[in-house]
Coordinates of C-alpha atoms in Angstrom, one line a residue:
Chain K
M313 CA 10.9 -35.4 5.5
S314 CA 11.8 -34.0 2.1
Y315 CA 11.3 -35.7 -1.3
P316 CA 14.1 -37.4 -3.2
R317 CA 12.9 -36.0 -6.5
V318 CA 11.0 -32.8 -7.0
A319 CA 9.6 -31.4 -10.3
L320 CA 8.8 -27.7 -10.5
L321 CA 6.4 -27.0 -13.4
G322 CA 6.4 -23.3 -14.2
L323 CA 9.6 -21.4 -13.3
G324 CA 8.4 -17.9 -12.1
L325 CA 8.9 -16.1 -8.9
I326 CA 7.2 -18.8 -6.8
A327 CA 9.0 -21.9 -8.2
S328 CA 12.4 -20.2 -8.4
S329 CA 12.1 -19.0 -4.8
M330 CA 11.2 -22.6 -3.8
F331 CA 14.4 -23.9 -5.4
W332 CA 16.6 -21.3 -3.7
A333 CA 14.9 -22.0 -0.4
M334 CA 15.4 -25.7 -0.8
K335 CA 19.1 -25.2 -1.4
R336 CA 19.3 -22.9 1.6
A337 CA 17.6 -25.6 3.7
G338 CA 20.3 -28.1 2.6
M339 CA 17.7 -30.5 1.1
D340 CA 19.4 -33.2 -1.0
S341 CA 16.4 -33.5 -3.4
H342 CA 17.1 -33.7 -7.1
V343 CA 15.0 -30.9 -8.7
T344 CA 13.8 -30.8 -12.3
G345 CA 12.2 -27.8 -13.8
Y346 CA 9.9 -27.1 -16.8
A347 CA 8.6 -24.0 -18.3
R348 CA 6.5 -23.6 -21.5
S349 CA 8.6 -20.8 -22.9
Q350 CA 12.0 -21.4 -24.4
A351 CA 13.2 -18.0 -23.1
T352 CA 12.2 -18.9 -19.5
R353 CA 14.0 -22.3 -19.8
D354 CA 17.1 -20.5 -21.1
T355 CA 17.1 -18.0 -18.3
A356 CA 16.6 -20.8 -15.7
R357 CA 19.6 -22.7 -17.2
R358 CA 21.7 -19.5 -17.1
L359 CA 20.8 -18.9 -13.4
G360 CA 21.5 -22.5 -12.4
L361 CA 17.8 -22.8 -11.4
C362 CA 17.0 -26.5 -10.8
H363 CA 19.5 -29.3 -11.2
E364 CA 18.0 -30.1 -14.6
V365 CA 15.7 -27.9 -16.8
C366 CA 13.7 -30.2 -19.1
D367 CA 12.2 -29.4 -22.5
S368 CA 9.0 -31.4 -21.9
V369 CA 6.6 -31.9 -19.0
A370 CA 6.9 -35.7 -19.4
E371 CA 10.6 -35.6 -18.8
A372 CA 10.3 -33.2 -15.9
V373 CA 7.8 -35.3 -13.9
R374 CA 9.2 -38.7 -14.6
D375 CA 10.3 -40.4 -11.3
A376 CA 9.3 -37.2 -9.3
D377 CA 8.1 -37.8 -5.8
L378 CA 6.6 -34.3 -5.6
V379 CA 5.3 -32.4 -8.5
V380 CA 4.6 -28.7 -8.0
L381 CA 2.2 -26.9 -10.4
A382 CA 3.5 -23.4 -10.3
V383 CA 1.6 -21.8 -13.2
P384 CA -1.2 -19.2 -13.3
V385 CA -4.5 -20.7 -12.1
G386 CA -6.0 -20.7 -15.6
A387 CA -3.2 -22.9 -16.9
M388 CA -3.4 -25.6 -14.3
G389 CA -5.9 -27.9 -16.0
E390 CA -4.1 -28.1 -19.3
L391 CA -0.8 -28.7 -17.5
A392 CA -2.3 -31.5 -15.3
E393 CA -3.7 -33.2 -18.3
A394 CA -0.3 -33.1 -20.1
M395 CA 1.6 -34.5 -17.1
A396 CA -0.8 -37.1 -15.8
P397 CA 0.2 -40.0 -18.0
H398 CA 3.9 -39.6 -16.9
L399 CA 3.5 -39.4 -13.2
K400 CA 5.2 -42.0 -11.0
P401 CA 2.6 -44.1 -9.1
G402 CA 2.3 -43.0 -5.5
C403 CA 3.7 -39.5 -6.1
T404 CA 2.3 -36.4 -4.6
V405 CA 1.0 -33.5 -6.7
T406 CA 0.6 -30.0 -5.2
D407 CA 0.1 -26.5 -6.6
V408 CA 0.7 -23.0 -5.5
G409 CA -2.4 -21.3 -6.8
S410 CA -4.1 -18.4 -5.1
V411 CA -7.5 -19.9 -5.6
K412 CA -8.3 -23.4 -4.5
Q413 CA -11.7 -24.6 -5.6
A414 CA -11.1 -23.8 -9.3
V415 CA -7.7 -25.5 -9.2
I416 CA -9.1 -28.6 -7.6
D417 CA -11.9 -28.7 -10.2
A418 CA -9.4 -28.3 -13.0
V419 CA -6.7 -30.7 -11.8
R420 CA -8.3 -33.6 -10.0
P421 CA -10.2 -35.2 -12.9
H422 CA -6.9 -35.7 -14.7
L423 CA -5.0 -37.5 -11.9
P424 CA -4.6 -41.3 -12.0
E425 CA -5.5 -43.6 -9.1
G426 CA -2.9 -43.8 -6.4
V427 CA -1.6 -40.2 -6.9
E428 CA -2.1 -37.9 -3.9
F429 CA -3.2 -34.4 -4.6
V430 CA -2.6 -31.9 -1.8
P431 CA -3.5 -28.3 -2.9
A432 CA -1.4 -25.6 -1.2
H433 CA -1.1 -21.8 -1.4
P434 CA 2.1 -20.1 -0.2
M435 CA 0.9 -16.5 0.7
A436 CA 4.0 -14.8 -0.4
G437 CA 5.1 -12.9 -3.4
T438 CA 6.5 -9.6 -4.5
E439 CA 5.5 -7.2 -7.3
H440 CA 8.3 -8.8 -9.5
S441 CA 7.7 -11.9 -11.6
G442 CA 9.7 -14.3 -13.7
P443 CA 12.5 -16.9 -13.1
D444 CA 15.1 -14.2 -12.1
A445 CA 12.7 -12.7 -9.4
G446 CA 13.1 -15.5 -6.9
F447 CA 15.1 -15.5 -3.7
A448 CA 15.6 -17.9 -0.8
S449 CA 13.9 -15.9 2.0
L450 CA 10.6 -15.3 0.2
Y451 CA 8.7 -17.7 2.4
D452 CA 10.3 -16.9 5.7
N453 CA 7.7 -16.2 8.3
R454 CA 4.9 -16.3 5.7
W455 CA 1.9 -18.5 5.7
C456 CA 1.4 -21.5 3.4
L457 CA -2.2 -22.6 3.5
I458 CA -2.8 -26.3 2.9
V459 CA -6.2 -27.5 1.7
P460 CA -6.1 -31.4 2.1
E461 CA -9.5 -32.0 0.5
G462 CA -9.3 -35.8 0.7
A463 CA -5.5 -36.3 0.6
S464 CA -4.1 -38.8 3.2
E465 CA -2.8 -37.5 6.5
Q466 CA 0.6 -38.8 5.6
A467 CA 0.9 -37.0 2.3
T468 CA -0.5 -33.8 3.9
A469 CA 1.9 -33.8 6.8
R470 CA 4.8 -34.5 4.6
L471 CA 4.0 -31.5 2.4
E472 CA 3.6 -29.3 5.5
A473 CA 7.0 -30.4 6.7
Y474 CA 8.4 -29.5 3.3
W475 CA 7.0 -26.0 3.3
Q476 CA 8.1 -25.4 6.9
A477 CA 11.7 -26.4 5.8
L478 CA 11.4 -23.6 3.2
G479 CA 10.7 -21.1 6.0
A480 CA 6.9 -20.9 5.9
N481 CA 4.3 -21.4 8.7
T482 CA 1.5 -23.8 7.6
E483 CA -2.1 -23.9 8.3
R484 CA -4.8 -26.2 7.1
M485 CA -8.0 -24.7 5.7
E486 CA -11.2 -25.8 4.2
V487 CA -11.5 -25.0 0.5
E488 CA -14.4 -22.6 0.5
H489 CA -13.1 -20.7 3.5
H490 CA -9.7 -20.4 1.8
D491 CA -11.2 -18.7 -1.2
L492 CA -13.1 -16.3 0.9
V493 CA -10.2 -15.4 3.2
C494 CA -8.0 -14.8 0.1
A495 CA -10.6 -12.6 -1.5
V496 CA -10.4 -10.4 1.6
V497 CA -6.7 -10.2 2.3
S498 CA -5.4 -10.4 -1.2
H499 CA -7.8 -10.5 -4.2
I500 CA -9.9 -7.4 -3.5
P501 CA -7.0 -5.4 -2.2
H502 CA -5.3 -6.1 -5.5
L503 CA -8.4 -5.2 -7.6
I504 CA -8.8 -1.9 -5.7
A505 CA -5.1 -1.1 -6.1
Y506 CA -5.4 -1.8 -9.9
T507 CA -8.5 0.4 -10.1
M508 CA -7.0 3.3 -8.2
V509 CA -3.9 3.3 -10.4
G510 CA -6.1 3.0 -13.5
V511 CA -8.2 6.0 -12.5
A512 CA -5.1 8.1 -11.9
D513 CA -3.7 7.1 -15.2
D514 CA -7.0 7.9 -17.0
L515 CA -7.7 11.4 -15.7
R516 CA -7.4 14.2 -18.3
R517 CA -7.1 17.0 -15.8
V518 CA -4.2 15.5 -13.8
S519 CA -1.2 14.3 -15.8
D520 CA 0.7 11.0 -15.3
Q521 CA 3.7 13.1 -14.5
E522 CA 1.9 14.8 -11.7
V523 CA 0.6 11.5 -10.3
I524 CA 4.1 10.1 -10.4
K525 CA 5.8 13.1 -8.9
F526 CA 3.4 13.5 -6.0
S527 CA 2.8 9.8 -5.4
A528 CA 4.5 9.8 -1.9
A529 CA 1.3 11.2 -0.4
G530 CA -0.4 7.8 -0.3
F531 CA -0.9 6.7 -3.9
R532 CA 2.4 4.9 -4.3
D533 CA 1.5 2.3 -1.6
F534 CA -1.1 1.0 -4.1
T535 CA 1.2 0.9 -7.1
R536 CA 3.4 -1.9 -5.6
I537 CA 0.7 -4.5 -5.7
A538 CA -0.8 -3.0 -8.9
A539 CA 2.5 -3.9 -10.6
S540 CA 1.9 -7.6 -10.0
D541 CA 1.8 -10.2 -12.8
P542 CA -1.3 -9.5 -15.0
T543 CA -1.8 -13.1 -16.2
M544 CA -1.8 -14.4 -12.6
W545 CA -4.3 -11.8 -11.5
R546 CA -6.6 -12.1 -14.5
D547 CA -6.9 -15.8 -13.7
V548 CA -7.5 -15.2 -10.0
F549 CA -10.5 -13.0 -10.7
L550 CA -11.9 -15.3 -13.4
T551 CA -11.7 -18.3 -11.1
N552 CA -12.6 -16.9 -7.7
K553 CA -15.7 -15.2 -8.9
P554 CA -18.2 -15.9 -6.1
A555 CA -15.9 -14.8 -3.3
T556 CA -14.5 -11.8 -5.1
L557 CA -18.0 -10.6 -6.1
E558 CA -19.2 -11.0 -2.5
I559 CA -16.4 -9.0 -1.0
L560 CA -16.6 -6.4 -3.7
G561 CA -20.2 -5.9 -2.9
R562 CA -19.4 -5.4 0.8
F563 CA -16.6 -3.0 -0.2
T564 CA -18.8 -0.8 -2.4
E565 CA -21.5 -0.7 0.3
E566 CA -19.0 0.6 2.8
L567 CA -17.5 3.0 0.4
F568 CA -21.0 4.4 -0.4
A569 CA -21.6 4.9 3.4
L570 CA -18.4 6.9 3.6
Q571 CA -19.2 8.9 0.5
R572 CA -22.5 9.8 1.9
A573 CA -20.8 10.9 5.2
I574 CA -18.5 13.2 3.1
R575 CA -21.5 14.6 1.2
T576 CA -23.6 15.2 4.3
G577 CA -20.6 16.4 6.4
D578 CA -20.9 13.7 9.0
G579 CA -17.5 14.2 10.6
Q580 CA -18.3 11.9 13.6
L581 CA -18.9 8.9 11.4
L582 CA -15.6 9.5 9.5
F583 CA -13.6 10.0 12.7
D584 CA -15.0 6.8 14.3
Y585 CA -14.4 4.8 11.1
F586 CA -10.8 6.0 10.8
T587 CA -10.1 5.3 14.4
R588 CA -11.3 1.7 14.3
T589 CA -9.0 0.8 11.4
R590 CA -5.8 1.8 13.3
E591 CA -6.3 -1.3 15.6
I592 CA -6.0 -3.7 12.6
R593 CA -2.6 -2.1 11.8
R594 CA -1.4 -2.6 15.3
G595 CA -2.5 -6.3 15.2
I596 CA -0.4 -6.8 12.0
L597 CA 2.7 -5.3 13.6
Q598 CA 2.3 -7.3 16.7
A599 CA 1.9 -10.5 14.7
G600 CA 5.2 -9.8 13.0
Q601 CA 3.6 -9.5 9.5
D602 CA 5.0 -6.1 8.7
T603 CA 7.7 -3.6 9.6
D604 CA 6.9 -0.8 12.0
A605 CA 9.5 1.5 10.5
P606 CA 7.7 4.8 9.5
D607 CA 6.8 4.7 5.8
F608 CA 8.0 1.1 5.5
G609 CA 11.5 2.4 6.3
R610 CA 11.8 3.9 2.8
A611 CA 12.2 7.5 3.8
A612 CA 15.7 7.5 2.5
V613 CA 14.8 6.9 -1.2
R614 CA 17.0 9.2 -3.3
K615 CA 16.8 10.2 -7.0
Chain V
M540 CA 17.1 33.1 3.1
S541 CA 15.7 31.9 6.4
Y542 CA 13.6 33.7 8.9
P543 CA 15.0 35.1 12.1
R544 CA 12.0 34.0 14.2
V545 CA 9.7 31.2 13.3
A546 CA 6.5 30.2 15.2
L547 CA 5.2 26.6 14.8
L548 CA 1.5 26.4 15.8
G549 CA 0.5 22.8 16.4
L550 CA 3.3 20.4 17.3
G551 CA 2.6 17.1 15.6
L552 CA 4.5 15.0 13.0
I553 CA 4.8 17.9 10.5
A554 CA 5.9 20.7 12.8
S555 CA 8.3 18.6 14.8
S556 CA 9.9 17.3 11.6
M557 CA 10.2 20.9 10.4
F558 CA 12.0 21.8 13.6
W559 CA 14.5 18.9 13.3
A560 CA 15.1 19.7 9.7
M561 CA 15.8 23.3 10.5
K562 CA 18.3 22.2 13.0
R563 CA 19.9 19.8 10.6
A564 CA 20.1 22.6 8.0
G565 CA 22.0 24.8 10.5
M566 CA 19.4 27.6 10.4
D567 CA 20.0 30.1 13.2
S568 CA 16.3 30.9 13.5
H569 CA 14.7 31.2 16.9
V570 CA 11.8 28.8 17.0
T571 CA 8.8 29.1 19.2
G572 CA 6.1 26.5 19.4
Y573 CA 2.5 26.2 20.6
A574 CA 0.1 23.4 21.0
R575 CA -3.4 23.5 22.4
S576 CA -3.0 20.5 24.7
Q577 CA -0.9 20.7 27.8
A578 CA 0.3 17.1 27.3
T579 CA 1.7 17.9 23.8
R580 CA 3.5 21.0 25.2
D581 CA 5.0 18.9 28.0
T582 CA 6.2 16.3 25.5
A583 CA 7.6 19.0 23.3
R584 CA 9.6 20.5 26.2
R585 CA 10.8 17.1 27.2
L586 CA 12.1 16.4 23.7
G587 CA 13.7 19.8 23.3
L588 CA 11.3 20.6 20.4
C589 CA 11.5 24.3 19.6
H590 CA 13.7 26.8 21.5
E591 CA 10.7 27.9 23.5
V592 CA 7.3 26.2 24.0
C593 CA 4.7 28.8 24.8
D594 CA 1.4 28.4 26.7
S595 CA -0.5 30.8 24.5
V596 CA -0.8 31.5 20.7
A597 CA -0.2 35.3 21.4
E598 CA 3.1 34.6 23.0
A599 CA 4.2 32.2 20.3
V600 CA 3.6 34.4 17.3
R601 CA 4.8 37.7 18.9
D602 CA 7.8 39.0 16.8
A603 CA 7.7 35.9 14.5
D604 CA 8.7 36.5 10.9
L605 CA 7.2 33.3 9.8
V606 CA 4.1 31.7 11.4
V607 CA 3.3 28.1 10.4
L608 CA -0.2 26.8 10.9
A609 CA 0.4 23.1 11.4
V610 CA -3.0 21.9 12.8
P611 CA -5.7 19.8 11.1
V612 CA -7.5 21.7 8.3
G613 CA -10.7 22.0 10.4
A614 CA -8.9 23.9 13.2
M615 CA -7.1 26.4 11.0
G616 CA -9.8 29.1 11.0
E617 CA -10.1 29.3 14.8
L618 CA -6.4 29.3 15.2
A619 CA -6.0 32.1 12.6
E620 CA -8.6 34.2 14.5
A621 CA -6.8 33.7 17.8
M622 CA -3.4 34.6 16.5
A623 CA -4.3 37.5 14.2
P624 CA -4.2 40.4 16.7
H625 CA -0.7 39.4 17.8
L626 CA 1.0 39.1 14.4
K627 CA 4.0 41.3 13.7
P628 CA 3.3 43.7 10.8
G629 CA 4.9 42.4 7.6
C630 CA 5.3 38.8 8.8
T631 CA 4.4 35.8 6.6
V632 CA 1.8 33.3 7.5
T633 CA 1.8 29.8 5.9
D634 CA 0.2 26.5 6.6
V635 CA 0.8 22.8 5.9
G636 CA -2.8 21.7 5.2
S637 CA -3.6 19.0 2.7
V638 CA -6.5 21.0 1.3
K639 CA -5.9 24.5 0.1
Q640 CA -9.2 26.2 -0.9
A641 CA -10.8 25.5 2.4
V642 CA -7.7 26.7 4.4
I643 CA -7.6 29.9 2.3
D644 CA -11.3 30.5 3.0
A645 CA -10.9 29.9 6.7
V646 CA -7.7 31.8 7.3
R647 CA -7.6 34.8 5.0
P648 CA -10.5 36.8 6.4
H649 CA -8.7 37.0 9.8
L650 CA -5.4 38.3 8.6
P651 CA -4.6 42.0 9.0
E652 CA -3.4 44.3 6.2
G653 CA 0.3 43.9 5.5
V654 CA 0.6 40.3 6.5
E655 CA 1.5 38.0 3.7
F656 CA -0.3 34.6 3.4
V657 CA 1.5 31.9 1.4
P658 CA -0.4 28.6 1.6
A659 CA 1.8 25.5 1.3
H660 CA 1.4 21.8 1.5
P661 CA 4.4 19.5 2.2
M662 CA 3.5 16.2 0.7
A663 CA 5.1 14.0 3.2
G664 CA 4.1 12.1 6.3
T665 CA 4.1 8.7 7.9
E666 CA 1.4 6.6 9.5
H667 CA 2.6 7.9 12.9
S668 CA 1.5 11.2 14.5
G669 CA 2.2 13.4 17.4
P670 CA 5.2 15.5 18.6
D671 CA 7.5 12.5 19.1
A672 CA 6.9 11.1 15.6
G673 CA 9.0 13.8 13.8
F674 CA 12.4 13.3 12.2
A675 CA 14.8 15.6 10.3
S676 CA 14.7 13.7 7.0
L677 CA 10.9 13.6 6.5
Y678 CA 11.0 16.1 3.7
D679 CA 14.0 14.9 1.9
N680 CA 13.3 14.6 -1.8
R681 CA 9.5 15.1 -1.1
W682 CA 7.4 17.8 -2.8
C683 CA 6.1 20.9 -1.1
L684 CA 3.4 22.5 -3.1
I685 CA 3.1 26.3 -2.9
V686 CA -0.1 28.0 -3.7
P687 CA 0.7 31.7 -3.9
E688 CA -2.9 33.0 -4.4
G689 CA -2.0 36.6 -4.4
A690 CA 1.0 36.6 -2.1
S691 CA 4.0 38.7 -3.3
E692 CA 6.7 37.1 -5.4
Q693 CA 9.2 38.0 -2.7
A694 CA 7.3 36.3 0.1
T695 CA 6.6 33.3 -2.1
A696 CA 10.2 32.9 -3.2
R697 CA 11.4 33.2 0.4
L698 CA 9.1 30.4 1.6
E699 CA 10.2 28.2 -1.3
A700 CA 13.9 28.7 -0.3
Y701 CA 13.0 27.8 3.3
W702 CA 11.3 24.5 2.3
Q703 CA 14.2 23.7 0.0
A704 CA 16.5 24.1 2.9
L705 CA 14.4 21.6 4.8
G706 CA 15.1 19.1 2.0
A707 CA 12.0 19.4 -0.1
N708 CA 11.4 20.1 -3.8
T709 CA 8.9 22.9 -4.3
E710 CA 6.4 23.5 -7.0
R711 CA 3.8 26.3 -7.4
M712 CA 0.3 25.2 -8.2
E713 CA -3.1 26.9 -8.7
V714 CA -5.5 26.3 -5.8
E715 CA -8.2 24.3 -7.5
H716 CA -5.7 22.1 -9.4
H717 CA -3.9 21.5 -6.1
D718 CA -7.1 20.1 -4.4
L719 CA -7.8 17.9 -7.4
V720 CA -4.3 16.5 -7.7
C721 CA -4.3 15.7 -3.9
A722 CA -7.7 14.0 -4.2
V723 CA -6.1 11.6 -6.7
V724 CA -2.7 11.0 -5.2
S725 CA -3.6 11.1 -1.6
H726 CA -7.2 11.6 -0.4
I727 CA -9.0 8.9 -2.3
P728 CA -6.2 6.4 -1.8
H729 CA -6.6 7.0 1.9
L730 CA -10.3 6.7 1.8
I731 CA -10.1 3.4 -0.1
A732 CA -7.5 2.0 2.3
Y733 CA -9.7 2.9 5.2
T734 CA -12.7 1.3 3.6
M735 CA -10.8 -1.9 2.7
V736 CA -9.5 -2.3 6.3
G737 CA -13.0 -1.5 7.6
V738 CA -14.6 -4.2 5.4
A739 CA -12.1 -6.8 6.6
D740 CA -12.7 -5.8 10.2
D741 CA -16.4 -6.1 9.8
L742 CA -16.8 -9.5 8.2
R743 CA -18.3 -12.2 10.3
R744 CA -17.1 -15.1 8.3
V745 CA -13.4 -14.1 8.4
S746 CA -11.9 -13.3 11.8
D747 CA -9.7 -10.4 12.5
Q748 CA -7.0 -12.9 13.5
E749 CA -7.1 -14.4 10.1
V750 CA -7.0 -11.0 8.4
I751 CA -3.9 -10.2 10.5
K752 CA -2.2 -13.5 10.0
F753 CA -2.6 -13.6 6.3
S754 CA -2.2 -9.9 5.6
A755 CA 1.1 -10.2 3.7
A756 CA -0.8 -11.3 0.6
G757 CA -1.6 -7.6 -0.2
F758 CA -3.9 -6.3 2.5
R759 CA -1.1 -5.0 4.8
D760 CA 0.0 -2.4 2.2
F761 CA -3.4 -0.7 2.8
T762 CA -3.1 -0.8 6.5
R763 CA -0.2 1.6 6.7
I764 CA -2.1 4.6 5.4
A765 CA -5.3 3.4 7.1
A766 CA -3.4 4.0 10.4
S767 CA -3.0 7.7 9.7
D768 CA -4.3 10.4 12.0
P769 CA -8.2 10.2 12.1
T770 CA -8.7 13.9 12.9
M771 CA -6.5 15.1 10.1
W772 CA -8.3 12.8 7.6
R773 CA -11.8 13.6 8.8
D774 CA -11.0 17.2 8.1
V775 CA -9.5 16.5 4.7
F776 CA -12.7 14.8 3.5
L777 CA -15.0 17.4 5.0
T778 CA -13.1 20.3 3.4
N779 CA -12.1 18.9 0.0
K780 CA -15.6 17.7 -0.8
P781 CA -16.0 18.6 -4.5
A782 CA -12.7 17.0 -5.6
T783 CA -13.0 13.9 -3.5
L784 CA -16.6 13.3 -4.6
E785 CA -15.5 13.7 -8.2
I786 CA -12.6 11.3 -8.0
L787 CA -14.7 8.8 -6.0
G788 CA -17.2 8.9 -8.7
R789 CA -14.6 8.0 -11.3
F790 CA -13.2 5.3 -9.0
T791 CA -16.5 3.5 -8.5
E792 CA -17.2 3.8 -12.3
E793 CA -14.0 2.0 -13.1
L794 CA -14.5 -0.5 -10.3
F795 CA -17.9 -1.4 -11.7
A796 CA -16.4 -1.9 -15.1
L797 CA -13.9 -4.4 -13.6
Q798 CA -16.6 -6.0 -11.5
R799 CA -18.7 -6.5 -14.7
A800 CA -15.6 -8.0 -16.5
I801 CA -15.2 -10.5 -13.6
R802 CA -18.9 -11.4 -13.7
T803 CA -19.0 -11.9 -17.5
G804 CA -15.6 -13.6 -17.6
D805 CA -13.9 -10.9 -19.8
G806 CA -10.3 -12.0 -19.2
Q807 CA -8.9 -9.7 -22.0
L808 CA -10.3 -6.6 -20.4
L809 CA -8.8 -7.6 -17.0
F810 CA -5.4 -8.5 -18.5
D811 CA -5.1 -5.2 -20.5
Y812 CA -6.1 -3.2 -17.4
F813 CA -3.6 -4.9 -15.2
T814 CA -0.9 -4.5 -17.8
R815 CA -1.4 -0.7 -18.1
T816 CA -1.0 -0.1 -14.4
R817 CA 2.5 -1.5 -14.3
E818 CA 3.8 1.5 -16.3
I819 CA 2.8 3.9 -13.6
R820 CA 4.8 1.9 -11.0
R821 CA 7.9 2.1 -13.3
G822 CA 7.5 5.9 -13.6
I823 CA 7.4 6.2 -9.8
L824 CA 10.6 4.2 -9.4
Q825 CA 12.3 6.2 -12.1
A826 CA 11.3 9.5 -10.5
G827 CA 13.0 8.3 -7.3
Q828 CA 9.7 8.5 -5.3
D829 CA 9.8 4.9 -4.0
T830 CA 12.2 2.0 -3.3
D831 CA 12.5 -0.7 -5.9
A832 CA 13.4 -3.3 -3.3
P833 CA 10.9 -6.2 -3.6
D834 CA 8.1 -5.9 -1.1
F835 CA 9.4 -2.5 0.0
G836 CA 12.5 -4.3 1.3
R837 CA 10.6 -5.7 4.3
A838 CA 10.9 -9.4 3.5
A839 CA 13.0 -9.9 6.6
V840 CA 10.3 -9.0 9.1
R841 CA 10.5 -11.5 12.0
K842 CA 8.1 -12.3 14.8

């Protein structure tokens, strides 16, 4: 169910992890890779990432049965335009963007007749980025959302089987719902984490050194996701505007309700609210989506 | 430098970890314990927590050289009043509360002449609570803030040495500054995490099952601290009102600036903001206050 020839366009955390996961799965695909920056291509060659690292998009996608757009969402349109004339008829194009409506709008107009486009979103990542950040197990037990949006059943099922071979679970989702769910579970949490870290950094009366020293009291959980790739996240917020603004509105509404409870001394409201949120944590542990080791198991960190 | 007799009042995560850490350090102190609930006392006896679990505060503090108030901040005053008549002259009273001004205001009026009060705040914890949640290494390489506030140098230095023997680093801090620093690194991060989890739970268009399934995309980092003890956190917000409201004001101000950048499409502002926050993460890793394993090292979680 794999593809004889796969082209990875963009060689960051996501694409490099895909390559190592393909190797681990024993796929016999021939994998070409392309990155815009010479430095990234050099690193990829040094790491043995892809069977062939190409200096042009045209070269990388020629004869490919699957082309993976693995660049920030804001760069997808330009990349699609550059590759389109060189695609093999009947090939499948997919992407790994965190936003789907904007990617579809940017990519589809460029694709020639007879090319299948199956948007996808592997919901996995770490706070590290770049070609040397990838590892084979990144997708294990993680979800890859597939947004068929008019692609054939055959092309969709084939891409699902491919992602499952990389270790992921797959689920099909409608495009608008995808963008809303991701705003909730990913985009707004990232925005809030960035904001909290920014506030701490910006305060005059508390030094950065104090923030860093005493971060174990809760703050440091936010800093992991606030260290994620700035370009990727800028593009997410610029391109998933309606859903992020909607969830942000809900968030500030709730936050104001809690702020009011603090100001008026409404302990019962606070207690009830804090009790309810424990259930969600339990659900995540039961679903195998996080470790139940206290403190993420990191109690043993040493200087 | 230890104390011949130590009384732990309140037998939750903090006190039970103190007991196991004292044992690990080889201290020969005799440790008594008290908890208001019969169930907690029973659990403590079953676990072998403390050398003696007492059924009354009076019994627990009699002859103690160090009395540790390890209950939620809102319960400190009542506990101090109950124990005060039974304290040994010249003993030291300390606490482990996350807020210091409110604890000092609640406890000090009850203490007799000749008793030293040295407020302290071990900045350590996990999302688990109760007598069976404790472990000996909880304080290793964590900070314990000491707020002398008029205690003698001798009593202060002795308490510092005690906490260092439990594995912690100590630092002295002025009370108002303590409450502000903790609002930044701990209280507001917890409030925001609770809010985000509450919003996700409350949305009609995205189900709890979806939130749980797809939580690895960022959301789950928030759920760990949002699973913390509701009573403890209710009390923190009720008693550290000025500092939490101040930092909350700064937070919403920044969040609105980012929201505006999303709405107007100001990519440069977002990019610059997200770049700045990476530095704080680096500082935390360099200070040995977190693991640098990708994804907190939890990539291998399995169903």
